[in-house]
């Protein structure tokens, strides 16, 4: 019981295993006041962490274990994929490098729109899996948001596939939303909420 009280009174330090500044910004806002988020650079890790697994769970675990092995500190990592129904779940685990190893967000979006140009079924979902290593034990949390792929790019905010993903029940894409709006409903927010309540 003592340990739980300690978590509530002192800010718990957590390393977030990502070099993606957009993800850092989103998650930092979600964890405001509850945790002290430590970046990889602040933890002294400057290496590229391999993402060679063929599932989101696998990649999240690879990243959190990489950090834990080097620091021995509580940490978490996420992996996120866009799963498009008409493309049999692609790009999925390959979302970040859909258009090739050194591709940009725009390259990925353009490839997706090209693959989808003759598809009437636009259904898709964003899925985030978080691997948390806390006191040497590993836990997983998942967040999912359903939506559809638009026929063209809308909005200038966000990152990745945000300009072409319109969440169910909304008439705008993630890229047309403020960070506050997106953080109320996004896949990453849902996974982080589960981590926080845990």
PDB file of C-alpha atoms in Angstrom:
ATOM      1  CA  UNK A   1       0.000   0.000   0.000  1.00  0.00           C
ATOM      2  CA  UNK A   2       2.837   2.356   0.866  1.00  0.00           C
ATOM      3  CA  UNK A   3       4.191   2.246  -2.681  1.00  0.00           C
ATOM      4  CA  UNK A   4       0.846   3.348  -4.190  1.00  0.00           C
ATOM      5  CA  UNK A   5       0.650   6.351  -1.841  1.00  0.00           C
ATOM      6  CA  UNK A   6       4.155   7.290  -2.822  1.00  0.00           C
ATOM      7  CA  UNK A   7       3.188   7.271  -6.492  1.00  0.00           C
ATOM      8  CA  UNK A   8       0.318   9.645  -5.722  1.00  0.00           C
ATOM      9  CA  UNK A   9       2.342  12.154  -3.717  1.00  0.00           C
ATOM     10  CA  UNK A  10       5.662  12.256  -5.522  1.00  0.00           C
ATOM     11  CA  UNK A  11       5.875  12.696  -9.266  1.00  0.00           C
ATOM     12  CA  UNK A  12       6.928   9.384 -10.669  1.00  0.00           C
ATOM     13  CA  UNK A  13       9.754   9.512 -13.203  1.00  0.00           C
ATOM     14  CA  UNK A  14       9.124   7.668 -16.441  1.00  0.00           C
ATOM     15  CA  UNK A  15      11.393   7.518 -19.479  1.00  0.00           C
ATOM     16  CA  UNK A  16       9.418   7.706 -22.726  1.00  0.00           C
ATOM     17  CA  UNK A  17      11.315   5.679 -25.328  1.00  0.00           C
ATOM     18  CA  UNK A  18      10.786   7.833 -28.411  1.00  0.00           C
ATOM     19  CA  UNK A  19      12.705  10.341 -30.509  1.00  0.00           C
ATOM     20  CA  UNK A  20       9.483  11.550 -32.145  1.00  0.00           C
ATOM     21  CA  UNK A  21       8.973  15.118 -30.892  1.00  0.00           C
ATOM     22  CA  UNK A  22       5.278  15.086 -31.888  1.00  0.00           C
ATOM     23  CA  UNK A  23       4.614  12.005 -29.750  1.00  0.00           C
ATOM     24  CA  UNK A  24       6.556  13.561 -26.864  1.00  0.00           C
ATOM     25  CA  UNK A  25       4.428  16.699 -27.062  1.00  0.00           C
ATOM     26  CA  UNK A  26       1.156  14.723 -27.116  1.00  0.00           C
ATOM     27  CA  UNK A  27       2.098  12.429 -24.246  1.00  0.00           C
ATOM     28  CA  UNK A  28       3.644  15.204 -22.133  1.00  0.00           C
ATOM     29  CA  UNK A  29       0.309  17.034 -22.282  1.00  0.00           C
ATOM     30  CA  UNK A  30      -1.585  13.880 -21.270  1.00  0.00           C
ATOM     31  CA  UNK A  31       0.700  13.238 -18.289  1.00  0.00           C
ATOM     32  CA  UNK A  32       0.805  16.830 -17.004  1.00  0.00           C
ATOM     33  CA  UNK A  33       1.015  17.000 -13.236  1.00  0.00           C
ATOM     34  CA  UNK A  34       1.088  13.252 -12.651  1.00  0.00           C
ATOM     35  CA  UNK A  35       4.423  12.060 -13.947  1.00  0.00           C
ATOM     36  CA  UNK A  36       7.779  13.529 -14.750  1.00  0.00           C
ATOM     37  CA  UNK A  37       8.481  12.543 -18.340  1.00  0.00           C
ATOM     38  CA  UNK A  38      12.151  11.897 -19.128  1.00  0.00           C
ATOM     39  CA  UNK A  39      13.221  11.945 -22.769  1.00  0.00           C
ATOM     40  CA  UNK A  40      15.710   9.487 -24.256  1.00  0.00           C
ATOM     41  CA  UNK A  41      18.268  12.300 -24.610  1.00  0.00           C
ATOM     42  CA  UNK A  42      17.813  13.232 -20.928  1.00  0.00           C
ATOM     43  CA  UNK A  43      18.344   9.559 -20.058  1.00  0.00           C
ATOM     44  CA  UNK A  44      21.600   9.589 -22.048  1.00  0.00           C
ATOM     45  CA  UNK A  45      20.332   7.313 -24.828  1.00  0.00           C
ATOM     46  CA  UNK A  46      21.183   8.569 -28.313  1.00  0.00           C
ATOM     47  CA  UNK A  47      21.105   5.278 -30.219  1.00  0.00           C
ATOM     48  CA  UNK A  48      18.400   4.404 -32.733  1.00  0.00           C
ATOM     49  CA  UNK A  49      16.255   1.747 -31.082  1.00  0.00           C
ATOM     50  CA  UNK A  50      15.509  -1.167 -33.443  1.00  0.00           C
ATOM     51  CA  UNK A  51      11.884  -1.779 -34.434  1.00  0.00           C
ATOM     52  CA  UNK A  52      12.186  -5.159 -36.085  1.00  0.00           C
ATOM     53  CA  UNK A  53       9.168  -7.011 -34.678  1.00  0.00           C
ATOM     54  CA  UNK A  54       6.190  -7.827 -36.886  1.00  0.00           C
ATOM     55  CA  UNK A  55       3.565  -6.643 -34.383  1.00  0.00           C
ATOM     56  CA  UNK A  56       2.908  -3.351 -32.602  1.00  0.00           C
ATOM     57  CA  UNK A  57       3.187  -5.161 -29.247  1.00  0.00           C
ATOM     58  CA  UNK A  58       6.556  -6.579 -30.275  1.00  0.00           C
ATOM     59  CA  UNK A  59       7.994  -3.210 -31.322  1.00  0.00           C
ATOM     60  CA  UNK A  60       6.750  -1.448 -28.180  1.00  0.00           C
ATOM     61  CA  UNK A  61       8.361  -4.173 -26.066  1.00  0.00           C
ATOM     62  CA  UNK A  62      11.658  -4.001 -28.006  1.00  0.00           C
ATOM     63  CA  UNK A  63      11.894  -0.270 -27.326  1.00  0.00           C
ATOM     64  CA  UNK A  64      10.974  -0.340 -23.628  1.00  0.00           C
ATOM     65  CA  UNK A  65      13.281  -3.304 -22.945  1.00  0.00           C
ATOM     66  CA  UNK A  66      16.139  -1.576 -24.793  1.00  0.00           C
ATOM     67  CA  UNK A  67      15.795   1.445 -22.485  1.00  0.00           C
ATOM     68  CA  UNK A  68      15.305  -0.600 -19.318  1.00  0.00           C
ATOM     69  CA  UNK A  69      18.374  -2.749 -20.016  1.00  0.00           C
ATOM     70  CA  UNK A  70      20.503   0.393 -20.340  1.00  0.00           C
ATOM     71  CA  UNK A  71      19.074   2.444 -17.472  1.00  0.00           C
ATOM     72  CA  UNK A  72      17.323   0.095 -15.042  1.00  0.00           C
ATOM     73  CA  UNK A  73      14.642   2.816 -14.733  1.00  0.00           C
ATOM     74  CA  UNK A  74      10.855   2.707 -15.149  1.00  0.00           C
ATOM     75  CA  UNK A  75      10.043   3.422 -18.785  1.00  0.00           C
ATOM     76  CA  UNK A  76       7.478   2.978 -21.504  1.00  0.00           C
ATOM     77  CA  UNK A  77       7.355   2.881 -25.278  1.00  0.00           C
ATOM     78  CA  UNK A  78       4.555   2.865 -27.779  1.00  0.00           C
ATOM     79  CA  UNK A  79       4.112   1.617 -31.292  1.00  0.00           C
ATOM     80  CA  UNK A  80       1.274   2.848 -33.428  1.00  0.00           C
ATOM     81  CA  UNK A  81      -0.159   1.589 -36.669  1.00  0.00           C
ATOM     82  CA  UNK A  82      -2.830   2.716 -39.100  1.00  0.00           C
ATOM     83  CA  UNK A  83      -4.870  -0.331 -40.136  1.00  0.00           C
ATOM     84  CA  UNK A  84      -6.901   0.147 -43.313  1.00  0.00           C
ATOM     85  CA  UNK A  85      -9.670  -2.362 -43.980  1.00  0.00           C
ATOM     86  CA  UNK A  86      -9.495  -2.238 -47.793  1.00  0.00           C
ATOM     87  CA  UNK A  87      -5.717  -2.854 -47.637  1.00  0.00           C
ATOM     88  CA  UNK A  88      -6.069  -5.934 -45.393  1.00  0.00           C
ATOM     89  CA  UNK A  89      -4.819  -4.031 -42.349  1.00  0.00           C
ATOM     90  CA  UNK A  90      -1.865  -2.315 -44.089  1.00  0.00           C
ATOM     91  CA  UNK A  91       0.211  -0.292 -43.460  1.00  0.00           C
ATOM     92  CA  UNK A  92      -0.126  -1.566 -39.855  1.00  0.00           C
ATOM     93  CA  UNK A  93       3.205  -2.206 -38.160  1.00  0.00           C
ATOM     94  CA  UNK A  94       4.966  -0.648 -41.179  1.00  0.00           C
ATOM     95  CA  UNK A  95       3.049   2.658 -40.935  1.00  0.00           C
ATOM     96  CA  UNK A  96       6.117   4.804 -40.192  1.00  0.00           C
ATOM     97  CA  UNK A  97       8.081   3.426 -43.153  1.00  0.00           C
ATOM     98  CA  UNK A  98       5.242   2.590 -45.551  1.00  0.00           C
ATOM     99  CA  UNK A  99       6.853   4.481 -48.452  1.00  0.00           C
ATOM    100  CA  UNK A 100      10.407   3.284 -47.653  1.00  0.00           C
ATOM    101  CA  UNK A 101      13.053   3.513 -44.939  1.00  0.00           C
ATOM    102  CA  UNK A 102      13.886   7.238 -45.161  1.00  0.00           C
ATOM    103  CA  UNK A 103      10.429   8.430 -46.196  1.00  0.00           C
ATOM    104  CA  UNK A 104       8.661  11.538 -44.889  1.00  0.00           C
ATOM    105  CA  UNK A 105       5.141  11.769 -43.437  1.00  0.00           C
ATOM    106  CA  UNK A 106       4.036  13.242 -46.793  1.00  0.00           C
ATOM    107  CA  UNK A 107       5.552  10.287 -48.717  1.00  0.00           C
ATOM    108  CA  UNK A 108       3.547   7.851 -46.578  1.00  0.00           C
ATOM    109  CA  UNK A 109       0.312   9.832 -46.979  1.00  0.00           C
ATOM    110  CA  UNK A 110       0.773  10.077 -50.754  1.00  0.00           C
ATOM    111  CA  UNK A 111       1.395   6.339 -51.051  1.00  0.00           C
ATOM    112  CA  UNK A 112      -1.699   5.597 -48.957  1.00  0.00           C
ATOM    113  CA  UNK A 113      -3.925   7.912 -51.027  1.00  0.00           C
ATOM    114  CA  UNK A 114      -2.555   6.314 -54.214  1.00  0.00           C
ATOM    115  CA  UNK A 115      -3.310   2.788 -52.914  1.00  0.00           C
ATOM    116  CA  UNK A 116      -6.806   3.912 -51.875  1.00  0.00           C
ATOM    117  CA  UNK A 117      -7.759   5.903 -54.988  1.00  0.00           C
ATOM    118  CA  UNK A 118     -10.136   3.257 -56.414  1.00  0.00           C
ATOM    119  CA  UNK A 119     -11.410   1.971 -53.032  1.00  0.00           C
ATOM    120  CA  UNK A 120     -14.943   2.757 -51.839  1.00  0.00           C
ATOM    121  CA  UNK A 121     -14.431   1.162 -48.429  1.00  0.00           C
ATOM    122  CA  UNK A 122     -12.528   3.893 -46.524  1.00  0.00           C
ATOM    123  CA  UNK A 123     -12.790   2.290 -43.036  1.00  0.00           C
ATOM    124  CA  UNK A 124      -9.613   2.402 -40.970  1.00  0.00           C
ATOM    125  CA  UNK A 125      -8.442   2.450 -37.387  1.00  0.00           C
ATOM    126  CA  UNK A 126      -5.450   3.788 -35.515  1.00  0.00           C
ATOM    127  CA  UNK A 127      -4.078   1.399 -32.903  1.00  0.00           C
ATOM    128  CA  UNK A 128      -1.476   2.211 -30.243  1.00  0.00           C
ATOM    129  CA  UNK A 129       0.131  -0.361 -27.976  1.00  0.00           C
ATOM    130  CA  UNK A 130       2.185   0.777 -24.971  1.00  0.00           C
ATOM    131  CA  UNK A 131       4.731  -1.416 -23.206  1.00  0.00           C
ATOM    132  CA  UNK A 132       5.378  -0.187 -19.658  1.00  0.00           C
ATOM    133  CA  UNK A 133       8.213  -1.553 -17.554  1.00  0.00           C
ATOM    134  CA  UNK A 134       7.503  -0.675 -13.935  1.00  0.00           C
ATOM    135  CA  UNK A 135       9.506  -2.153 -11.059  1.00  0.00           C
ATOM    136  CA  UNK A 136      10.975  -4.700 -13.495  1.00  0.00           C
ATOM    137  CA  UNK A 137       7.557  -6.012 -14.612  1.00  0.00           C
ATOM    138  CA  UNK A 138       6.125  -5.428 -18.086  1.00  0.00           C
ATOM    139  CA  UNK A 139       2.527  -4.365 -18.781  1.00  0.00           C
ATOM    140  CA  UNK A 140       0.700  -3.635 -22.038  1.00  0.00           C
ATOM    141  CA  UNK A 141      -2.043  -1.081 -22.773  1.00  0.00           C
ATOM    142  CA  UNK A 142      -3.923  -0.609 -26.033  1.00  0.00           C
ATOM    143  CA  UNK A 143      -5.860   2.318 -27.461  1.00  0.00           C
ATOM    144  CA  UNK A 144      -7.939   2.206 -30.652  1.00  0.00           C
ATOM    145  CA  UNK A 145      -9.864   4.849 -32.580  1.00  0.00           C
ATOM    146  CA  UNK A 146     -12.057   3.976 -35.568  1.00  0.00           C
ATOM    147  CA  UNK A 147     -12.483   6.264 -38.520  1.00  0.00           C
ATOM    148  CA  UNK A 148     -12.026   6.574 -42.256  1.00  0.00           C
ATOM    149  CA  UNK A 149      -9.445   7.642 -44.821  1.00  0.00           C
ATOM    150  CA  UNK A 150     -10.344  10.862 -46.620  1.00  0.00           C
ATOM    151  CA  UNK A 151      -9.831  11.228 -50.377  1.00  0.00           C
ATOM    152  CA  UNK A 152      -7.430  14.128 -49.981  1.00  0.00           C
ATOM    153  CA  UNK A 153      -5.287  15.882 -47.394  1.00  0.00           C
ATOM    154  CA  UNK A 154      -7.091  18.159 -44.898  1.00  0.00           C
ATOM    155  CA  UNK A 155      -5.446  20.292 -42.211  1.00  0.00           C
ATOM    156  CA  UNK A 156      -1.913  21.320 -41.352  1.00  0.00           C
ATOM    157  CA  UNK A 157      -1.536  20.197 -37.730  1.00  0.00           C
ATOM    158  CA  UNK A 158      -0.700  16.799 -36.314  1.00  0.00           C
ATOM    159  CA  UNK A 159       1.748  14.405 -37.949  1.00  0.00           C
ATOM    160  CA  UNK A 160       1.909  11.113 -39.799  1.00  0.00           C
ATOM    161  CA  UNK A 161      -1.440  10.146 -41.326  1.00  0.00           C
ATOM    162  CA  UNK A 162      -3.397  12.799 -39.367  1.00  0.00           C
ATOM    163  CA  UNK A 163      -4.295  14.835 -42.523  1.00  0.00           C
ATOM    164  CA  UNK A 164      -6.140  11.870 -44.083  1.00  0.00           C
ATOM    165  CA  UNK A 165      -7.682  10.221 -40.991  1.00  0.00           C
ATOM    166  CA  UNK A 166     -11.143  11.355 -39.951  1.00  0.00           C
ATOM    167  CA  UNK A 167     -12.213   9.781 -36.623  1.00  0.00           C
ATOM    168  CA  UNK A 168     -15.742   8.312 -36.437  1.00  0.00           C
ATOM    169  CA  UNK A 169     -18.336  10.853 -35.342  1.00  0.00           C
ATOM    170  CA  UNK A 170     -16.272  13.871 -36.443  1.00  0.00           C
ATOM    171  CA  UNK A 171     -16.356  15.943 -39.607  1.00  0.00           C
ATOM    172  CA  UNK A 172     -12.672  16.842 -39.576  1.00  0.00           C
ATOM    173  CA  UNK A 173      -9.359  15.024 -39.687  1.00  0.00           C
ATOM    174  CA  UNK A 174      -6.884  14.780 -36.813  1.00  0.00           C
ATOM    175  CA  UNK A 175      -4.773  17.374 -38.652  1.00  0.00           C
ATOM    176  CA  UNK A 176      -7.665  19.882 -38.502  1.00  0.00           C
ATOM    177  CA  UNK A 177      -7.984  19.471 -34.720  1.00  0.00           C
ATOM    178  CA  UNK A 178      -6.058  21.246 -31.990  1.00  0.00           C
ATOM    179  CA  UNK A 179      -3.757  19.074 -29.875  1.00  0.00           C
ATOM    180  CA  UNK A 180      -6.304  19.410 -27.034  1.00  0.00           C
ATOM    181  CA  UNK A 181      -9.144  18.138 -29.261  1.00  0.00           C
ATOM    182  CA  UNK A 182      -7.087  15.255 -30.621  1.00  0.00           C
ATOM    183  CA  UNK A 183      -5.895  14.293 -27.135  1.00  0.00           C
ATOM    184  CA  UNK A 184      -9.503  13.825 -25.984  1.00  0.00           C
ATOM    185  CA  UNK A 185     -10.172  11.027 -28.472  1.00  0.00           C
ATOM    186  CA  UNK A 186      -6.973   9.715 -30.021  1.00  0.00           C
ATOM    187  CA  UNK A 187      -5.680   6.143 -29.942  1.00  0.00           C
ATOM    188  CA  UNK A 188      -2.522   7.266 -28.110  1.00  0.00           C
ATOM    189  CA  UNK A 189      -4.574   9.211 -25.563  1.00  0.00           C
ATOM    190  CA  UNK A 190      -6.723   6.125 -24.887  1.00  0.00           C
ATOM    191  CA  UNK A 191      -3.669   3.927 -24.339  1.00  0.00           C
ATOM    192  CA  UNK A 192      -2.012   6.552 -22.117  1.00  0.00           C
ATOM    193  CA  UNK A 193      -5.233   6.929 -20.089  1.00  0.00           C
ATOM    194  CA  UNK A 194      -5.121   3.198 -19.341  1.00  0.00           C
ATOM    195  CA  UNK A 195      -1.464   3.496 -18.314  1.00  0.00           C
ATOM    196  CA  UNK A 196      -2.261   6.441 -16.009  1.00  0.00           C
ATOM    197  CA  UNK A 197      -5.248   4.791 -14.344  1.00  0.00           C
ATOM    198  CA  UNK A 198      -3.168   1.635 -13.869  1.00  0.00           C
TER     199      UNK A 198
END
